[in-house]
Each structure stands twice: as C-alpha cells, then as structure tokens.
mmCIF file of C-alpha atoms in Angstrom:
data_model
loop_
_atom_site.group_PDB
_atom_site.id
_atom_site.type_symbol
_atom_site.label_atom_id
_atom_site.label_comp_id
_atom_site.label_asym_id
_atom_site.label_seq_id
_atom_site.Cartn_x
_atom_site.Cartn_y
_atom_site.Cartn_z
ATOM 1 C CA GLU Z 1 -45.937 -66.186 -59.161
ATOM 2 C CA THR Z 2 -42.153 -65.523 -60.088
ATOM 3 C CA GLY Z 3 -40.184 -62.974 -61.112
ATOM 4 C CA VAL Z 4 -42.225 -59.206 -62.090
ATOM 5 C CA THR Z 5 -46.278 -59.363 -62.269
ATOM 6 C CA GLN Z 6 -48.609 -56.900 -63.849
ATOM 7 C CA THR Z 7 -52.170 -56.346 -63.904
ATOM 8 C CA PRO Z 8 -54.072 -55.542 -65.449
ATOM 9 C CA ARG Z 9 -52.164 -56.533 -68.931
ATOM 10 C CA HIS Z 10 -54.704 -54.298 -71.348
ATOM 11 C CA LEU Z 11 -56.643 -51.356 -70.344
ATOM 12 C CA VAL Z 12 -58.390 -49.913 -72.157
ATOM 13 C CA MET Z 13 -60.082 -46.073 -69.924
ATOM 14 C CA GLY Z 14 -61.338 -43.115 -71.365
ATOM 15 C CA MET Z 15 -60.174 -39.798 -70.109
ATOM 16 C CA THR Z 16 -61.949 -38.541 -67.568
ATOM 17 C CA ASN Z 17 -61.976 -42.374 -65.848
ATOM 18 C CA LYS Z 18 -59.909 -42.936 -63.112
ATOM 19 C CA LYS Z 19 -57.365 -46.434 -62.557
ATOM 20 C CA SER Z 20 -54.747 -47.753 -61.272
ATOM 21 C CA LEU Z 21 -51.892 -50.177 -62.763
ATOM 22 C CA LYS Z 22 -50.430 -53.079 -60.481
ATOM 23 C CA CYS Z 23 -46.579 -54.617 -60.099
ATOM 24 C CA GLU Z 24 -45.297 -57.111 -58.164
ATOM 25 C CA GLN Z 25 -41.748 -58.425 -57.736
ATOM 26 C CA HIS Z 26 -40.820 -61.697 -56.464
ATOM 27 C CA LEU Z 27 -37.126 -61.102 -56.174
ATOM 28 C CA GLY Z 28 -37.022 -58.917 -53.216
ATOM 29 C CA HIS Z 29 -35.275 -56.502 -54.693
ATOM 30 C CA ASN Z 30 -35.351 -52.902 -53.458
ATOM 31 C CA ALA Z 31 -35.613 -50.941 -56.444
ATOM 32 C CA MET Z 32 -38.680 -50.698 -58.243
ATOM 33 C CA TYR Z 33 -39.435 -48.317 -61.877
ATOM 34 C CA TRP Z 34 -42.010 -47.410 -64.216
ATOM 35 C CA TYR Z 35 -41.188 -47.085 -67.524
ATOM 36 C CA LYS Z 36 -43.593 -46.159 -70.695
ATOM 37 C CA GLN Z 37 -42.734 -47.559 -73.768
ATOM 38 C CA SER Z 38 -44.331 -45.738 -76.919
ATOM 39 C CA ALA Z 39 -43.477 -47.337 -80.454
ATOM 40 C CA LYS Z 40 -40.290 -46.171 -82.040
ATOM 41 C CA LYS Z 41 -39.021 -44.649 -79.038
ATOM 42 C CA PRO Z 42 -36.813 -45.452 -75.936
ATOM 43 C CA LEU Z 43 -38.039 -46.288 -73.500
ATOM 44 C CA GLU Z 44 -38.914 -43.466 -71.098
ATOM 45 C CA LEU Z 45 -37.810 -43.723 -67.227
ATOM 46 C CA MET Z 46 -40.972 -42.228 -65.255
ATOM 47 C CA PHE Z 47 -40.289 -43.079 -61.573
ATOM 48 C CA VAL Z 48 -37.852 -44.984 -59.370
ATOM 49 C CA TYR Z 49 -38.526 -45.820 -55.620
ATOM 50 C CA SER Z 50 -35.670 -47.812 -53.267
ATOM 51 C CA LEU Z 51 -36.237 -48.579 -50.641
ATOM 52 C CA GLU Z 52 -39.590 -47.271 -51.237
ATOM 53 C CA GLU Z 53 -38.282 -43.344 -51.493
ATOM 54 C CA ARG Z 54 -38.805 -42.227 -54.705
ATOM 55 C CA VAL Z 55 -35.879 -40.981 -56.204
ATOM 56 C CA GLU Z 56 -36.104 -40.585 -59.401
ATOM 57 C CA ASN Z 57 -39.182 -38.653 -61.013
ATOM 58 C CA ASN Z 58 -38.963 -37.588 -64.836
ATOM 59 C CA SER Z 59 -40.825 -34.284 -65.033
ATOM 60 C CA VAL Z 60 -43.595 -36.476 -65.389
ATOM 61 C CA PRO Z 61 -47.340 -35.270 -65.707
ATOM 62 C CA SER Z 62 -49.181 -35.257 -62.714
ATOM 63 C CA ARG Z 63 -52.012 -36.842 -64.678
ATOM 64 C CA PHE Z 64 -49.475 -40.164 -63.293
ATOM 65 C CA SER Z 65 -49.298 -40.329 -59.283
ATOM 66 C CA PRO Z 66 -47.009 -43.274 -58.523
ATOM 67 C CA GLU Z 67 -46.913 -45.152 -54.965
ATOM 68 C CA CYS Z 68 -44.872 -47.606 -53.866
ATOM 69 C CA PRO Z 69 -46.324 -49.101 -50.484
ATOM 70 C CA ASN Z 70 -43.882 -51.921 -49.628
ATOM 71 C CA SER Z 71 -40.423 -53.073 -51.394
ATOM 72 C CA SER Z 72 -42.605 -55.540 -53.443
ATOM 73 C CA HIS Z 73 -45.718 -53.676 -55.162
ATOM 74 C CA LEU Z 74 -45.847 -50.524 -57.163
ATOM 75 C CA PHE Z 75 -48.891 -48.802 -57.920
ATOM 76 C CA LEU Z 76 -49.406 -46.135 -60.704
ATOM 77 C CA HIS Z 77 -52.977 -44.519 -60.678
ATOM 78 C CA LEU Z 78 -54.104 -42.686 -63.199
ATOM 79 C CA HIS Z 79 -56.699 -40.104 -63.990
ATOM 80 C CA THR Z 80 -58.390 -38.410 -66.332
ATOM 81 C CA LEU Z 81 -55.207 -38.351 -69.547
ATOM 82 C CA GLN Z 82 -54.605 -37.890 -72.989
ATOM 83 C CA PRO Z 83 -54.652 -40.089 -75.773
ATOM 84 C CA GLU Z 84 -50.924 -39.598 -76.437
ATOM 85 C CA ASP Z 85 -50.969 -41.071 -72.973
ATOM 86 C CA SER Z 86 -51.564 -44.880 -74.787
ATOM 87 C CA ALA Z 87 -48.635 -46.938 -74.523
ATOM 88 C CA LEU Z 88 -47.264 -50.192 -72.966
ATOM 89 C CA TYR Z 89 -46.253 -49.208 -68.981
ATOM 90 C CA LEU Z 90 -43.523 -51.550 -68.174
ATOM 91 C CA CYS Z 91 -42.447 -51.927 -64.749
ATOM 92 C CA ALA Z 92 -39.242 -52.902 -63.442
ATOM 93 C CA SER Z 93 -37.111 -53.611 -60.017
ATOM 94 C CA SER Z 94 -33.349 -54.160 -59.345
ATOM 95 C CA GLN Z 95 -31.456 -54.983 -56.833
ATOM 96 C CA GLU Z 96 -29.926 -51.905 -55.918
ATOM 97 C CA SER Z 97 -28.962 -50.089 -59.370
ATOM 98 C CA ASN Z 98 -28.091 -53.649 -61.448
ATOM 99 C CA GLU Z 99 -29.941 -55.540 -63.589
ATOM 100 C CA GLN Z 100 -32.822 -54.508 -63.822
ATOM 101 C CA PHE Z 101 -35.631 -57.242 -64.375
ATOM 102 C CA PHE Z 102 -38.850 -56.248 -66.590
ATOM 103 C CA GLY Z 103 -43.111 -57.650 -66.508
ATOM 104 C CA PRO Z 104 -44.866 -57.802 -69.534
ATOM 105 C CA GLY Z 105 -46.178 -54.818 -69.403
ATOM 106 C CA THR Z 106 -49.582 -53.444 -69.581
ATOM 107 C CA ARG Z 107 -50.937 -51.927 -72.928
ATOM 108 C CA LEU Z 108 -53.163 -49.251 -72.204
ATOM 109 C CA THR Z 109 -55.395 -46.976 -74.697
ATOM 110 C CA VAL Z 110 -57.325 -44.311 -74.035
ATOM 111 C CA LEU Z 111 -59.692 -42.793 -75.842
ATOM 112 C CA GLN V 1 -26.006 -35.359 -73.820
ATOM 113 C CA GLN V 2 -28.003 -37.763 -72.221
ATOM 114 C CA GLN V 3 -29.405 -39.500 -75.862
ATOM 115 C CA VAL V 4 -27.988 -42.977 -77.082
ATOM 116 C CA LYS V 5 -28.695 -43.492 -80.767
ATOM 117 C CA GLN V 6 -29.530 -46.819 -82.027
ATOM 118 C CA SER V 7 -29.312 -48.125 -85.575
ATOM 119 C CA PRO V 8 -30.340 -49.459 -87.529
ATOM 120 C CA GLN V 9 -34.469 -48.955 -86.621
ATOM 121 C CA SER V 10 -34.826 -52.339 -88.026
ATOM 122 C CA LEU V 11 -32.647 -55.271 -89.902
ATOM 123 C CA ILE V 12 -33.505 -58.513 -92.067
ATOM 124 C CA VAL V 13 -30.908 -61.240 -92.097
ATOM 125 C CA GLN V 14 -30.794 -64.972 -92.733
ATOM 126 C CA LYS V 15 -30.382 -67.506 -90.841
ATOM 127 C CA GLY V 16 -27.318 -68.482 -90.285
ATOM 128 C CA GLY V 17 -25.692 -64.457 -90.792
ATOM 129 C CA ILE V 18 -24.082 -62.387 -88.262
ATOM 130 C CA SER V 19 -26.495 -59.445 -87.830
ATOM 131 C CA ILE V 20 -25.243 -55.860 -86.305
ATOM 132 C CA ILE V 21 -26.531 -53.153 -84.398
ATOM 133 C CA ASN V 22 -24.828 -50.450 -83.419
ATOM 134 C CA CYS V 23 -25.167 -47.301 -80.673
ATOM 135 C CA ALA V 24 -22.816 -43.949 -79.927
ATOM 136 C CA TYR V 25 -23.266 -42.067 -76.773
ATOM 137 C CA GLU V 26 -21.904 -38.817 -76.129
ATOM 138 C CA ASN V 27 -21.881 -38.568 -72.131
ATOM 139 C CA THR V 28 -18.417 -39.871 -71.074
ATOM 140 C CA ALA V 29 -19.683 -40.822 -68.113
ATOM 141 C CA PHE V 30 -21.426 -43.593 -68.609
ATOM 142 C CA ASP V 31 -19.735 -46.637 -67.754
ATOM 143 C CA TYR V 32 -22.555 -49.515 -67.969
ATOM 144 C CA PHE V 33 -23.487 -50.545 -71.267
ATOM 145 C CA PRO V 34 -26.165 -53.642 -71.577
ATOM 146 C CA TRP V 35 -28.320 -55.566 -73.889
ATOM 147 C CA TYR V 36 -31.487 -56.270 -74.018
ATOM 148 C CA GLN V 37 -33.680 -58.508 -75.601
ATOM 149 C CA GLN V 38 -38.100 -57.955 -76.017
ATOM 150 C CA PHE V 39 -40.221 -60.389 -77.670
ATOM 151 C CA PRO V 40 -43.440 -59.488 -78.367
ATOM 152 C CA GLY V 41 -46.184 -59.166 -75.810
ATOM 153 C CA LYS V 42 -43.310 -59.628 -72.718
ATOM 154 C CA GLY V 43 -41.047 -56.667 -70.748
ATOM 155 C CA PRO V 44 -37.014 -56.497 -72.276
ATOM 156 C CA ALA V 45 -34.704 -59.374 -70.382
ATOM 157 C CA LEU V 46 -31.001 -58.566 -70.568
ATOM 158 C CA LEU V 47 -28.831 -60.276 -72.715
ATOM 159 C CA ILE V 48 -25.417 -59.021 -72.067
ATOM 160 C CA ALA V 49 -23.330 -56.073 -70.590
ATOM 161 C CA ILE V 50 -19.989 -54.380 -70.967
ATOM 162 C CA ARG V 51 -18.074 -51.779 -68.536
ATOM 163 C CA PRO V 52 -15.359 -48.926 -71.024
ATOM 164 C CA ASP V 53 -12.439 -51.300 -68.850
ATOM 165 C CA VAL V 54 -12.619 -54.165 -71.910
ATOM 166 C CA SER V 55 -13.335 -53.336 -75.183
ATOM 167 C CA GLU V 56 -14.889 -57.089 -76.465
ATOM 168 C CA LYS V 57 -17.635 -59.678 -74.198
ATOM 169 C CA LYS V 58 -19.263 -62.721 -75.867
ATOM 170 C CA GLU V 59 -21.534 -65.035 -74.347
ATOM 171 C CA GLY V 60 -21.760 -68.057 -76.595
ATOM 172 C CA ARG V 61 -23.112 -66.202 -80.089
ATOM 173 C CA PHE V 62 -23.524 -62.812 -78.133
ATOM 174 C CA THR V 63 -20.832 -59.879 -78.724
ATOM 175 C CA ILE V 64 -20.457 -56.284 -78.093
ATOM 176 C CA SER V 65 -17.297 -54.393 -79.136
ATOM 177 C CA PHE V 66 -16.852 -51.738 -77.926
ATOM 178 C CA ASN V 67 -15.187 -48.670 -78.997
ATOM 179 C CA LYS V 68 -14.406 -46.291 -76.056
ATOM 180 C CA SER V 69 -12.245 -43.297 -77.893
ATOM 181 C CA ALA V 70 -15.028 -43.635 -80.287
ATOM 182 C CA LYS V 71 -17.733 -43.460 -77.835
ATOM 183 C CA GLN V 72 -19.422 -46.645 -79.967
ATOM 184 C CA PHE V 73 -20.706 -49.780 -79.176
ATOM 185 C CA SER V 74 -22.558 -52.884 -80.941
ATOM 186 C CA LEU V 75 -23.824 -56.008 -80.717
ATOM 187 C CA HIS V 76 -23.159 -59.067 -82.944
ATOM 188 C CA ILE V 77 -24.890 -62.141 -82.878
ATOM 189 C CA MET V 78 -23.265 -64.797 -84.896
ATOM 190 C CA ASP V 79 -24.795 -67.815 -86.999
ATOM 191 C CA SER V 80 -28.501 -66.252 -86.133
ATOM 192 C CA GLN V 81 -31.475 -68.352 -86.141
ATOM 193 C CA PRO V 82 -35.204 -67.515 -86.057
ATOM 194 C CA GLY V 83 -35.480 -67.426 -82.653
ATOM 195 C CA ASP V 84 -33.030 -64.494 -81.964
ATOM 196 C CA SER V 85 -36.269 -62.295 -83.856
ATOM 197 C CA ALA V 86 -36.867 -59.754 -81.963
ATOM 198 C CA THR V 87 -36.338 -56.213 -80.873
ATOM 199 C CA TYR V 88 -33.019 -55.093 -79.583
ATOM 200 C CA PHE V 89 -32.295 -51.912 -77.150
ATOM 201 C CA CYS V 90 -28.972 -50.558 -76.480
ATOM 202 C CA ALA V 91 -28.915 -49.210 -73.260
ATOM 203 C CA ALA V 92 -26.152 -46.873 -70.961
ATOM 204 C CA LEU V 93 -26.234 -45.882 -67.290
ATOM 205 C CA GLY V 94 -26.338 -42.389 -66.811
ATOM 206 C CA ASP V 95 -25.421 -40.271 -63.763
ATOM 207 C CA SER V 96 -27.730 -41.602 -61.727
ATOM 208 C CA ASN V 97 -27.218 -45.208 -59.958
ATOM 209 C CA TYR V 98 -30.841 -46.066 -61.287
ATOM 210 C CA GLN V 99 -31.501 -44.255 -64.634
ATOM 211 C CA LEU V 100 -30.223 -46.147 -67.783
ATOM 212 C CA ILE V 101 -30.340 -44.106 -71.210
ATOM 213 C CA TRP V 102 -32.063 -46.150 -73.795
ATOM 214 C CA GLY V 103 -31.889 -46.209 -78.126
ATOM 215 C CA ALA V 104 -34.745 -46.391 -79.583
ATOM 216 C CA GLY V 105 -34.966 -50.119 -80.824
ATOM 217 C CA THR V 106 -33.743 -52.179 -83.917
ATOM 218 C CA LYS V 107 -36.234 -54.632 -84.752
ATOM 219 C CA LEU V 108 -34.496 -57.863 -85.619
ATOM 220 C CA ILE V 109 -36.038 -60.137 -87.982
ATOM 221 C CA ILE V 110 -33.827 -63.475 -89.047
ATOM 222 C CA LYS V 111 -35.243 -65.249 -92.329
ATOM 223 C CA PRO V 112 -35.340 -69.510 -92.296
#
C-alpha cells in the first residue's frame, strides 16, 4: 500500500450505531488530519494530530471522537450521528505543516 | 476574516481554451496559497502553490497569479484538456501552521 489509505470506502449507519473510520499513512509523516467534505462547501477541518498529540479541534460535536495510536494510524469513532453528518470524510497526512496528502475518503450516510 | 471566497462555482471551457478560477481572502497573515485538484472518488491532490513574495508561479500549463494588494489569487489553466476536468480548490494557510482555510471549490468541465 502506498500513500494514504482509508477504510471503509462507504459506510451506511443508523443514528444509534457505533462505527469507526480508519486511516493509515505510508509516507512517514508526523501529522494527520480529519476533514469533512460536503457538496458545494469548503472542506471543514475537524482534527489535527502532530506527533500523536491533538493540536487542532475545531468545535466538532462530541459524537465524533478521534484516536491516534501512533504516527501512521488515525481513527474517527462515530456514535449517535445525525443525518446532517452524512458527508465524505477525508484523512490527510503531512510532514510538519507542509503539503497535505489525502486519502480517497469514506462516504458516510446516516439514516 | 478566516474565509477564502472562490468563484465561479462551476465552469465549462472548450478544449484548448484557458480556464480561470479566482479566489479572494481577507486575512493578511495568510502566507501560503495552494491549489488542489480533486477527481471523483479521490481525495484532493496538491496542484501548485505560491507564497506572497512572488506575483506569479508557473508549472507546465498551470499558473498562479497573485495580487497581494487586492488580496486575490487565481489559477490559470492554459490549453485546457478533457483530462483537466475535475474540482479545483484554492486554500490559504491560516494563523495555525496546520489549518488550511479552503474555498468552496470549482467544478471544471473541459468540452472536447
């Protein structure tokens, strides 16, 4: 595997479910990001981890819970989501604050 | 102050023509302005970037023009090709080293 990978690519969940999104980067970077992408809106930065420490948390609802166990892996734990949380969730990585490399995203649908 | 405004929302250009996408910002502290390209089913990928100490940067058919006094920057795609059809995002690096402020995107279609 090369670059940034994300699993699953598609996820449908009910409002009472608990699920997790996984991101893995194979680039040796020290920073990882979660973004939310909705149609016709700017990308919304959710969380940033640098050297496994959370450095940004942009007022994201607590129903989204990130976890960064090491510099190569990033998770986004989801629980009791709302239909308006349906979107494409993108993971990215970078070396320091340089160019961000993105994964293909997880298309999330909340019923 | 933390917004980047991008226009147009969508753009159709004939093959061989010039595609132009514009962005404007308010925060004079921004000091790094990348453009990302996104194809369906893929994440965004860095296309070209500029810092405010230069007014233009060219890489192949892609050029960024930067007007610091007007707080505007634009992407020009020369000799546009059908393979350039994608969504383009401008961005600016904000007060935090890790926080890119994104435009809303431009869906570009190049007609053969």
